[in-house]
Coordinates of C-alpha atoms in Angstrom, one line a residue:
M1 CA -144.5 70.0 43.8
P2 CA -144.6 66.9 42.7
D3 CA -143.1 66.0 38.5
R4 CA -146.5 65.3 37.5
L5 CA -149.2 67.6 38.5
T6 CA -153.1 65.7 38.5
P7 CA -155.3 67.0 36.2
P8 CA -157.6 69.4 38.3
L9 CA -154.4 70.8 39.6
E10 CA -153.1 71.4 36.2
L11 CA -156.3 72.6 35.4
L12 CA -156.1 75.7 38.5
Q13 CA -152.5 76.2 36.9
L14 CA -154.3 77.2 33.7
L15 CA -156.9 79.3 35.1
P16 CA -156.5 83.0 34.4
E17 CA -158.3 83.9 37.5
A18 CA -156.3 83.6 40.5
V19 CA -157.0 80.9 43.1
V20 CA -156.6 80.8 46.7
Q21 CA -156.6 78.1 49.2
T22 CA -155.7 79.1 53.1
D23 CA -155.8 76.7 55.7
A24 CA -158.2 77.4 59.2
L25 CA -155.8 80.5 60.5
W26 CA -155.2 82.1 56.8
T27 CA -151.6 80.6 56.1
I28 CA -151.9 80.3 52.1
T29 CA -151.3 76.5 51.2
Y30 CA -151.9 77.1 47.7
V31 CA -152.6 80.2 44.6
N32 CA -152.0 79.7 41.0
P33 CA -149.9 81.4 38.7
A34 CA -153.0 83.8 37.7
W35 CA -152.1 85.0 41.5
H36 CA -148.6 86.3 40.4
K37 CA -150.3 88.3 37.2
L38 CA -152.7 89.9 39.4
T39 CA -151.0 91.1 42.3
G40 CA -147.3 91.3 41.3
H41 CA -146.5 88.9 44.0
S42 CA -144.6 85.8 43.0
V43 CA -146.2 82.2 43.8
E44 CA -142.8 81.4 46.1
E45 CA -143.7 84.8 48.4
A46 CA -147.4 83.7 48.8
L47 CA -146.6 80.2 50.5
G48 CA -146.5 79.7 53.9
R49 CA -147.6 83.2 54.4
S50 CA -150.7 84.7 56.2
L51 CA -153.7 86.0 53.6
L52 CA -153.9 88.8 56.0
D53 CA -150.4 89.9 55.6
F54 CA -151.7 91.3 51.9
V55 CA -154.7 92.3 53.3
H56 CA -155.3 96.2 54.2
P57 CA -155.1 97.1 57.7
D58 CA -158.5 98.6 58.3
D59 CA -159.9 95.2 56.2
T60 CA -158.3 92.8 57.9
G61 CA -161.2 92.1 60.7
T62 CA -164.3 92.2 57.8
L63 CA -162.4 89.7 55.9
R64 CA -162.0 87.3 58.6
S65 CA -165.5 88.0 59.8
G66 CA -166.4 86.8 56.6
M67 CA -166.9 89.9 54.3
P68 CA -165.4 89.0 50.4
V69 CA -164.8 92.4 49.8
F70 CA -161.4 94.1 50.8
R71 CA -158.3 96.0 50.0
L72 CA -155.2 93.4 48.4
R73 CA -151.5 94.9 48.5
V74 CA -150.2 94.8 45.2
A75 CA -146.4 94.4 44.6
N76 CA -146.0 98.6 43.9
A77 CA -147.0 99.0 47.4
G78 CA -150.8 100.1 46.5
Y79 CA -153.9 98.8 47.3
R80 CA -156.5 97.3 44.9
W81 CA -159.7 96.6 45.8
M82 CA -160.5 92.7 45.6
R83 CA -163.2 89.6 45.8
L84 CA -162.6 86.8 47.5
K85 CA -165.3 84.6 48.3
L86 CA -163.5 81.7 50.3
Q87 CA -165.4 78.4 50.2
P88 CA -165.0 76.1 53.4
K89 CA -163.7 72.2 53.4
T90 CA -164.4 70.4 56.6
D91 CA -163.3 66.9 58.1
D92 CA -165.9 64.3 59.0
A93 CA -166.5 66.4 62.1
E94 CA -167.7 69.5 59.9
R95 CA -165.0 71.9 61.3
V96 CA -163.2 74.2 58.8
I97 CA -159.8 72.9 57.8
S98 CA -159.5 75.0 54.5
R99 CA -160.5 78.0 52.8
Q100 CA -160.4 77.8 48.9
G101 CA -162.0 80.7 46.5
V102 CA -161.5 82.8 43.4
L103 CA -159.6 86.1 43.9
I104 CA -161.2 89.1 41.7
E105 CA -160.6 92.6 41.1
I106 CA -163.2 94.9 41.6
V107 CA -163.3 97.3 38.6
E108 CA -166.6 97.8 37.4
I109 CA -168.2 101.2 38.8
T110 CA -171.2 99.3 40.4
E111 CA -168.8 96.9 42.3
Q112 CA -166.8 100.3 43.6
V113 CA -170.0 101.9 44.6
L114 CA -171.0 98.5 46.6
V115 CA -167.9 98.1 48.2
E116 CA -168.2 102.2 49.5
V117 CA -171.6 101.4 50.9
R118 CA -170.4 98.1 52.3
Q119 CA -167.1 99.9 54.2
R120 CA -169.8 102.6 55.7
F121 CA -171.4 99.7 56.8
L122 CA -168.7 98.1 58.2
R123 CA -167.8 101.6 60.1
L124 CA -171.4 101.1 61.8
L125 CA -170.8 98.1 62.7
E126 CA -167.5 98.9 65.1
T127 CA -170.3 101.4 66.7
I128 CA -172.2 98.7 68.3
D129 CA -171.6 97.2 71.1
G130 CA -172.3 93.4 70.3
V131 CA -171.4 90.6 67.8
V132 CA -173.1 90.8 64.5
W133 CA -173.6 87.4 62.7
E134 CA -174.9 85.6 60.0
A135 CA -175.6 81.9 59.1
E136 CA -176.9 79.1 57.3
R137 CA -177.3 75.3 58.3
G138 CA -174.3 73.2 57.5
V139 CA -171.7 76.1 57.2
G140 CA -172.3 78.0 60.3
N141 CA -171.3 81.3 60.5
T142 CA -170.7 83.0 57.2
F143 CA -170.5 86.1 58.8
L144 CA -169.5 87.6 62.2
S145 CA -167.8 90.9 63.8
P146 CA -165.0 91.3 65.3
Q147 CA -166.3 92.3 68.6
V148 CA -167.1 88.9 69.7
E149 CA -163.3 89.0 71.0
R150 CA -163.7 91.7 72.8
L151 CA -166.7 90.5 74.3
F152 CA -166.0 86.4 74.5
G153 CA -162.9 86.0 74.3
F154 CA -163.0 83.7 71.3
T155 CA -161.2 85.0 67.9
V156 CA -163.5 84.9 64.7
E157 CA -161.6 81.7 63.2
E158 CA -161.9 79.9 66.4
W159 CA -165.9 80.5 66.4
R160 CA -166.5 80.0 62.6
A161 CA -164.0 77.0 62.2
D162 CA -166.8 75.1 63.9
P163 CA -170.3 75.0 62.6
G164 CA -171.4 73.7 66.2
F165 CA -168.9 75.8 68.1
W166 CA -171.9 78.3 69.3
R167 CA -173.8 75.2 70.6
S168 CA -171.0 74.0 72.5
R169 CA -170.4 77.2 74.5
V170 CA -174.3 77.9 75.3
H171 CA -174.7 77.0 78.9
P172 CA -175.9 73.4 79.9
D173 CA -178.8 74.8 81.6
D174 CA -180.1 76.9 78.6
L175 CA -179.1 74.6 75.6
E176 CA -182.3 72.3 75.2
E177 CA -184.2 75.7 75.5
A178 CA -181.9 77.8 72.9
L179 CA -181.7 74.7 70.5
V180 CA -185.8 74.1 70.0
I181 CA -185.5 78.3 69.4
D182 CA -182.5 77.8 67.1
N183 CA -183.9 74.6 65.4
A184 CA -187.0 76.2 64.6
A185 CA -185.3 79.1 62.6
Y186 CA -183.5 76.7 60.3
N187 CA -186.6 75.0 59.5
A188 CA -188.9 77.6 59.3
T189 CA -191.2 78.2 56.5
H190 CA -191.7 82.0 56.3
S191 CA -189.5 84.5 57.7
Y192 CA -189.8 85.8 60.8
A193 CA -188.0 87.5 63.7
Y194 CA -186.7 86.2 67.3
E195 CA -185.0 87.0 70.5
M196 CA -184.1 84.8 73.2
S197 CA -181.7 85.8 76.2
Y198 CA -179.0 82.6 77.5
R199 CA -176.2 81.9 79.7
L200 CA -172.8 81.6 77.4
I201 CA -169.8 80.6 78.6
T202 CA -166.4 82.9 77.6
K203 CA -162.9 81.1 76.7
S204 CA -161.9 82.5 79.8
G205 CA -164.7 80.1 81.5
K206 CA -166.6 83.1 82.7
V207 CA -170.5 83.1 82.3
V208 CA -172.2 85.9 81.0
W209 CA -175.9 86.4 79.6
V210 CA -176.4 87.0 76.4
R211 CA -179.5 88.5 74.4
D212 CA -179.7 87.4 70.9
L213 CA -181.9 89.2 68.4
C214 CA -182.4 87.2 65.3
R215 CA -184.2 87.6 61.6
V216 CA -184.4 84.7 59.9
D217 CA -184.4 84.7 56.1
V218 CA -186.5 82.0 53.9
D219 CA -185.6 81.1 50.5
K220 CA -187.0 78.5 48.7
D221 CA -183.8 78.0 46.1
R222 CA -181.1 78.0 49.2
P223 CA -181.1 77.0 52.9
N224 CA -182.6 79.5 55.6
R225 CA -180.3 82.1 56.6
M226 CA -180.2 83.7 59.7
I227 CA -178.9 87.5 60.7
G228 CA -178.8 88.5 64.1
L229 CA -176.9 90.5 66.8
M230 CA -175.2 88.9 70.4
I231 CA -175.4 91.8 73.4
D232 CA -173.3 91.3 76.4
V233 CA -176.7 91.9 79.0
T234 CA -174.6 90.3 82.0
R235 CA -175.0 93.6 84.2
Q236 CA -178.6 94.1 83.5
K237 CA -179.5 90.7 84.4
H238 CA -177.7 90.8 87.7
T239 CA -179.3 94.0 88.1
E240 CA -182.7 92.1 87.5
L241 CA -182.0 89.6 89.9
E242 CA -180.9 91.8 92.7
L243 CA -184.3 93.7 92.1
V244 CA -186.0 90.4 92.6
Q245 CA -183.8 89.0 95.7
S246 CA -184.3 92.7 97.2
D247 CA -188.2 93.1 96.4
N248 CA -188.8 89.4 97.5
R249 CA -186.7 90.4 101.3
Y250 CA -188.8 93.5 101.3
A251 CA -192.1 91.5 100.5
L252 CA -191.3 89.0 102.9
A253 CA -190.6 91.8 105.5
T254 CA -193.5 93.7 104.9
R255 CA -195.8 90.8 105.3
G256 CA -194.3 90.7 108.8
S257 CA -195.0 94.2 109.5
N258 CA -198.5 94.0 108.4
D259 CA -198.3 97.0 106.3
G260 CA -199.6 97.6 102.8
I261 CA -196.9 99.1 100.2
W262 CA -197.3 101.5 97.5
D263 CA -195.3 102.9 94.3
W264 CA -196.0 106.5 93.2
D265 CA -194.7 107.9 89.7
L266 CA -195.5 111.5 89.8
H267 CA -194.9 112.1 86.6
T268 CA -197.6 109.9 85.2
D269 CA -199.6 109.5 88.4
V270 CA -199.4 106.0 88.4
L271 CA -199.6 104.4 91.4
H272 CA -198.7 100.7 91.9
V273 CA -200.4 99.3 95.5
S274 CA -199.5 95.7 97.1
Q275 CA -202.6 93.3 98.1
R276 CA -202.1 94.5 101.7
F277 CA -202.8 97.9 100.9
H278 CA -206.4 96.8 99.1
E279 CA -207.3 94.8 102.3
I280 CA -206.4 97.7 104.6
V281 CA -209.2 99.6 103.1
G282 CA -211.5 97.3 102.1
L283 CA -210.7 96.7 98.0
S284 CA -209.4 93.3 98.6
G285 CA -211.0 92.9 94.8
A286 CA -209.0 95.5 92.9
G287 CA -206.0 95.5 90.7
G288 CA -203.2 96.9 92.4
L289 CA -202.5 99.3 89.2
H290 CA -204.6 102.6 89.7
D291 CA -203.8 105.2 86.3
D292 CA -205.2 108.1 88.2
G293 CA -203.2 107.8 91.7
W294 CA -204.1 111.2 93.1
H295 CA -207.8 110.5 92.6
F296 CA -207.7 107.3 93.6
L297 CA -206.3 108.0 97.4
Q298 CA -208.7 111.4 97.7
Q299 CA -211.9 108.7 97.5
L300 CA -209.8 107.1 100.1
I301 CA -209.0 109.9 102.6
D302 CA -212.3 111.5 104.7
P303 CA -212.6 115.1 103.0
D304 CA -212.3 117.0 106.4
D305 CA -208.3 115.5 106.3
H306 CA -208.1 116.1 102.6
E307 CA -205.9 119.3 103.6
R308 CA -203.9 118.0 106.5
V309 CA -202.8 114.8 104.2
Q310 CA -201.9 117.4 101.7
A311 CA -200.2 119.7 103.5
A312 CA -198.2 117.0 105.2
Y313 CA -196.6 115.2 101.8
R314 CA -196.4 119.1 100.3
R315 CA -193.9 120.1 103.4
H316 CA -191.7 116.8 102.3
L317 CA -192.1 117.6 98.7
S318 CA -190.8 121.1 99.5
G319 CA -187.8 119.9 101.3
D320 CA -188.9 120.7 104.8
R321 CA -189.1 117.4 106.0
P322 CA -186.5 114.3 104.7
N323 CA -189.8 112.1 105.0
F324 CA -193.8 112.3 105.9
S325 CA -195.9 110.7 108.1
V326 CA -199.9 111.6 108.5
D327 CA -202.6 109.6 110.3
F328 CA -205.9 110.5 108.9
R329 CA -209.6 108.9 108.8
A330 CA -210.4 106.4 105.7
R331 CA -213.4 105.4 104.4
H332 CA -213.4 101.6 104.5
G333 CA -214.8 99.6 101.6
S334 CA -217.2 98.2 104.4
G335 CA -219.0 101.8 105.0
R336 CA -216.4 102.8 108.2
L337 CA -214.4 104.9 109.1
V338 CA -210.8 103.5 109.8
W339 CA -207.8 105.5 110.1
L340 CA -204.6 104.9 109.0
N341 CA -201.1 105.6 109.1
W342 CA -199.2 106.7 105.2
R343 CA -196.3 107.3 105.2
G344 CA -192.8 107.2 103.0
V345 CA -190.1 109.1 100.9
A346 CA -189.7 110.7 97.5
H347 CA -187.2 110.7 95.1
F348 CA -185.8 113.5 93.6
E349 CA -183.9 114.2 90.2
A350 CA -182.7 117.8 89.3
G351 CA -184.5 118.7 92.7
V352 CA -188.1 117.6 91.1
A353 CA -189.5 115.1 92.6
V354 CA -190.3 112.0 90.4
R355 CA -191.4 108.9 92.6
M356 CA -192.5 108.2 95.9
A357 CA -193.0 105.1 97.7
G358 CA -193.8 103.7 101.4
S359 CA -196.1 101.8 103.5
L360 CA -200.4 101.9 104.7
S361 CA -201.0 100.7 108.2
D362 CA -204.2 100.3 110.1
L363 CA -203.6 102.3 113.3
A364 CA -206.1 99.9 115.0
E365 CA -203.6 97.0 114.6
R366 CA -201.1 99.3 116.1
G367 CA -201.6 99.4 119.5
S368 CA -199.3 101.8 120.2
S369 CA -201.2 104.4 117.9
Y370 CA -204.7 103.3 118.4
D371 CA -206.9 102.6 122.0
A372 CA -208.8 99.7 121.4
L373 CA -210.9 99.7 124.5
T374 CA -212.2 103.6 123.3
N375 CA -212.2 103.0 119.8
L376 CA -209.7 106.4 119.7
P377 CA -206.5 107.5 118.6
G378 CA -203.9 107.4 121.3
R379 CA -200.8 109.5 121.8
P380 CA -198.6 108.7 118.9
L381 CA -201.4 109.8 116.4
F382 CA -202.5 112.8 118.5
R383 CA -199.3 114.0 118.7
D384 CA -198.8 113.7 114.8
R385 CA -201.9 115.7 114.1
L386 CA -200.9 118.5 116.6
E387 CA -197.8 118.8 115.2
H388 CA -198.8 119.2 111.6
A389 CA -201.0 122.0 113.6
V390 CA -198.2 123.6 114.9
A391 CA -196.3 123.7 111.8
L392 CA -199.1 125.1 109.7
H393 CA -199.8 127.9 112.4
R394 CA -195.4 128.8 112.3
D395 CA -195.5 128.8 108.9
H396 CA -198.2 131.1 108.3
A397 CA -196.3 133.5 111.1
S398 CA -193.4 133.3 109.7
Q399 CA -194.9 134.5 106.1
A400 CA -196.8 137.3 107.3
A401 CA -195.8 138.5 110.6
D402 CA -197.8 141.6 110.8
A403 CA -200.8 140.2 109.7
P404 CA -203.8 138.5 111.9
A405 CA -204.1 135.0 112.8
R406 CA -206.4 133.1 110.3
A407 CA -209.2 130.9 111.6
D408 CA -207.9 128.3 109.2
N409 CA -204.6 128.0 111.2
T410 CA -205.4 128.3 114.7
F411 CA -205.8 125.7 117.2
A412 CA -206.5 124.8 120.3
V413 CA -205.4 121.9 122.9
L414 CA -207.2 120.5 125.4
L415 CA -206.2 118.0 128.4
L416 CA -208.8 116.1 130.5
D417 CA -208.5 114.2 133.5
L418 CA -211.9 112.6 135.1
N419 CA -212.2 113.2 138.8
Q420 CA -213.4 110.3 140.7
F421 CA -212.6 107.6 138.0
K422 CA -210.0 106.1 140.6
T423 CA -212.6 105.5 143.0
I424 CA -215.4 104.5 140.5
N425 CA -213.0 101.9 139.2
D426 CA -211.9 100.3 142.5
T427 CA -215.1 100.5 144.3
L428 CA -217.1 99.0 141.1
G429 CA -214.6 96.7 139.8
H430 CA -212.3 97.5 136.2
H431 CA -215.1 96.3 134.1
V432 CA -217.2 98.9 135.2
G433 CA -214.1 101.4 135.2
D434 CA -214.2 100.4 131.6
Q435 CA -217.4 100.9 130.6
L436 CA -217.3 104.5 132.0
L437 CA -214.1 105.4 129.7
Q438 CA -216.3 104.2 127.0
Q439 CA -219.0 106.3 127.4
V440 CA -216.8 109.7 128.2
A441 CA -214.9 108.8 124.9
R442 CA -218.3 108.6 123.0
R443 CA -219.9 112.3 124.7
L444 CA -216.4 113.8 124.1
E445 CA -216.7 112.6 120.5
S446 CA -220.4 114.0 120.0
C447 CA -219.1 117.4 121.3
V448 CA -216.4 118.1 118.9
R449 CA -216.6 119.0 114.8
A450 CA -215.9 116.1 112.2
V451 CA -212.3 118.4 112.0
D452 CA -210.8 117.9 115.8
L453 CA -209.6 115.1 117.2
V454 CA -210.0 113.2 120.5
A455 CA -207.3 110.8 121.6
R456 CA -207.1 108.8 124.5
M457 CA -203.4 109.6 126.1
S458 CA -203.5 107.0 128.8
G459 CA -205.6 105.5 131.8
D460 CA -208.4 108.1 132.4
E461 CA -206.7 111.1 130.6
F462 CA -208.2 112.3 127.4
N463 CA -206.4 115.0 124.8
V464 CA -208.6 117.1 122.3
L465 CA -207.6 119.0 119.5
L466 CA -209.4 121.7 118.4
E467 CA -208.5 123.0 114.5
S468 CA -209.4 125.9 112.9
V469 CA -210.7 127.8 116.2
D470 CA -210.2 130.7 118.0
H471 CA -209.1 131.3 121.9
A472 CA -212.4 132.4 122.4
G473 CA -214.5 129.3 120.6
A474 CA -212.0 126.7 122.3
I475 CA -212.9 128.2 125.7
E476 CA -216.6 127.9 124.8
R477 CA -215.9 124.5 123.2
A478 CA -214.4 123.0 126.6
R479 CA -216.9 124.4 128.6
Q480 CA -219.5 122.3 126.9
M481 CA -217.1 119.1 127.3
A482 CA -217.2 120.0 130.8
I483 CA -221.2 119.8 131.2
A484 CA -221.5 117.0 128.9
L485 CA -219.2 114.6 131.1
A486 CA -220.5 115.9 134.1
A487 CA -224.0 114.6 133.4
P488 CA -224.5 110.7 135.1
Y489 CA -223.6 107.5 134.1
Q490 CA -225.6 104.5 133.8
L491 CA -223.1 101.5 133.7
G492 CA -224.9 98.4 133.8
A493 CA -227.1 98.4 137.7
H494 CA -224.6 101.9 138.5
S495 CA -225.6 105.2 137.9
V496 CA -222.4 107.1 138.5
T497 CA -221.1 110.9 138.5
C498 CA -217.5 111.9 137.3
G499 CA -216.3 114.8 136.2
A500 CA -213.2 116.1 134.3
S501 CA -211.0 118.8 134.8
I502 CA -209.7 120.7 131.9
G503 CA -206.6 122.7 131.2
V504 CA -206.8 124.8 127.7
V505 CA -203.9 126.2 125.4
S506 CA -204.6 127.8 122.3
S507 CA -202.6 128.4 119.7
Q508 CA -202.5 132.5 120.5
A509 CA -199.5 131.3 123.1
G510 CA -197.1 131.0 120.2
F511 CA -195.4 128.0 121.4
A512 CA -192.6 126.3 119.2
T513 CA -193.0 122.5 119.9
T514 CA -195.3 120.1 120.5
D515 CA -194.3 119.2 123.9
D516 CA -194.8 122.9 124.8
Y517 CA -198.2 123.1 124.0
L518 CA -198.7 119.6 125.8
R519 CA -196.8 120.7 129.2
A520 CA -198.5 123.9 129.1
A521 CA -202.3 122.2 129.1
D522 CA -201.1 119.9 131.5
A523 CA -200.0 123.0 133.8
A524 CA -204.2 124.4 133.4
M525 CA -205.3 120.9 133.6
Y526 CA -203.4 120.3 137.1
R527 CA -204.4 124.1 138.2
A528 CA -208.1 123.1 137.2
K529 CA -208.1 119.9 139.3
S530 CA -206.0 121.2 142.4
H531 CA -208.6 124.3 142.9
S532 CA -211.5 121.9 141.7
L533 CA -212.0 124.6 138.7
G534 CA -213.4 122.5 136.2
V535 CA -211.8 124.2 133.0
C536 CA -208.6 126.7 133.5
V537 CA -206.8 128.2 130.3
F538 CA -203.1 128.6 130.4
S539 CA -201.5 132.1 130.0
E540 CA -198.0 133.2 130.4
E541 CA -198.9 135.1 134.1
G542 CA -200.0 131.3 135.0
A543 CA -203.3 129.0 134.0
R544 CA -205.9 131.3 135.2
G545 CA -209.1 129.8 136.6
K546 CA -212.4 130.4 134.5
G547 CA -214.4 129.1 137.6
A548 CA -216.4 125.7 138.3
L549 CA -218.5 124.5 135.8

């Protein structure tokens, strides 16, 4: 200590309040004699030591963060509540080089209550997974919670020592936008709250995403003060980016497949559909969000297919099928009926379906599922419908083994083969043969009900699925078809006759699979053709002819 004190230092020596000065890292560089009177520690004992050595271990973090109230250890080894509001001294670059302030013991009851409130507040801060901060222009962070070291690697002292520290750590690509928001807060003329997200470079060099929530307090008698919370949202950001990339890849794939995409929240009944979905059903101008998902779908599905569509996804929701796929007729926006395939899978939570998602396809654009020549469904669609009918019949049989079959779950499969088609096709040409197939398709459709299905399987072979029909009704319907197909056809300048051989198998046969019914219908048709029977009904004893029609 110099022999002659300068007047200011002499004045500090005479003050009754304890004056404390530290460097940027809390090392005590000066205390006046009042320090000894207040704390019992000598001046020599304090100089060169960290101020934190005298602070209660539970309070060192909050003091470093900028909270001026703490417990200080006195010479008798006890602790007393103190207040020390340290003012920073900075260099030309505005970096903190020292701090100084007056140490005051808290003795008033009101002050003690305030201390307890602040302690509860600090304990609450420790539960927050983020950095709580307070800042003023020209000062930088006046408060910074200790979580900054765990989340970003910097000590509180490193961060608070430089008013420009935060700006130096924001990622260069995000800095310009972040500074616009930050400067607007410093220069605001009214109090408000803001939120921004940016990348921050940690002490280790790792880049993390930060969500910064802040409130700006404006007081005309002091600089604007900002209080905020910084949260590390890196994991969420990466998840969002992965979802965007996944969505982009999925969107590209679905555009390539020409399918419509849908996502259905079963709790809220909100249905999201893609633009392509609307295009398929002829509603190109509609929005992609439907608050009443099932009602929207019901309006699209032909009423005769409602029950079958519902049964398909109910079997999936009950766990009977790992996914669902169902073909149905829909009313296009132009007024025409179109055949569509609706498929998807449900997401379950605790055994309950909460969400479904999948795709919608126009079967007319899928050659294997739709026959462009006759405008009839193809083999895949027919098999899907038959599979549904078989499952419905089997489920009813297992639930009521002794009960008689109900009309709404009985069915019959018909397989038709044209008798003179090859001769007509070879002698009159393929274009005439194509016209004949088209007229056969229309005659078959005129013989069935809306609930039934006519499909072209291959060449001159057709299948018919009769639903909600008993054994006798199926035979009668087959007889009507045979008569209708036997009438002459006018094909341009040519009038031709082309009958059909029809095999019939009804659900009373009790087969287990779709293939079993198709094989039985094929066997009955073969017998009808080889014996010129017209219609032949399959039976376990063998196909019995019902007579030529």
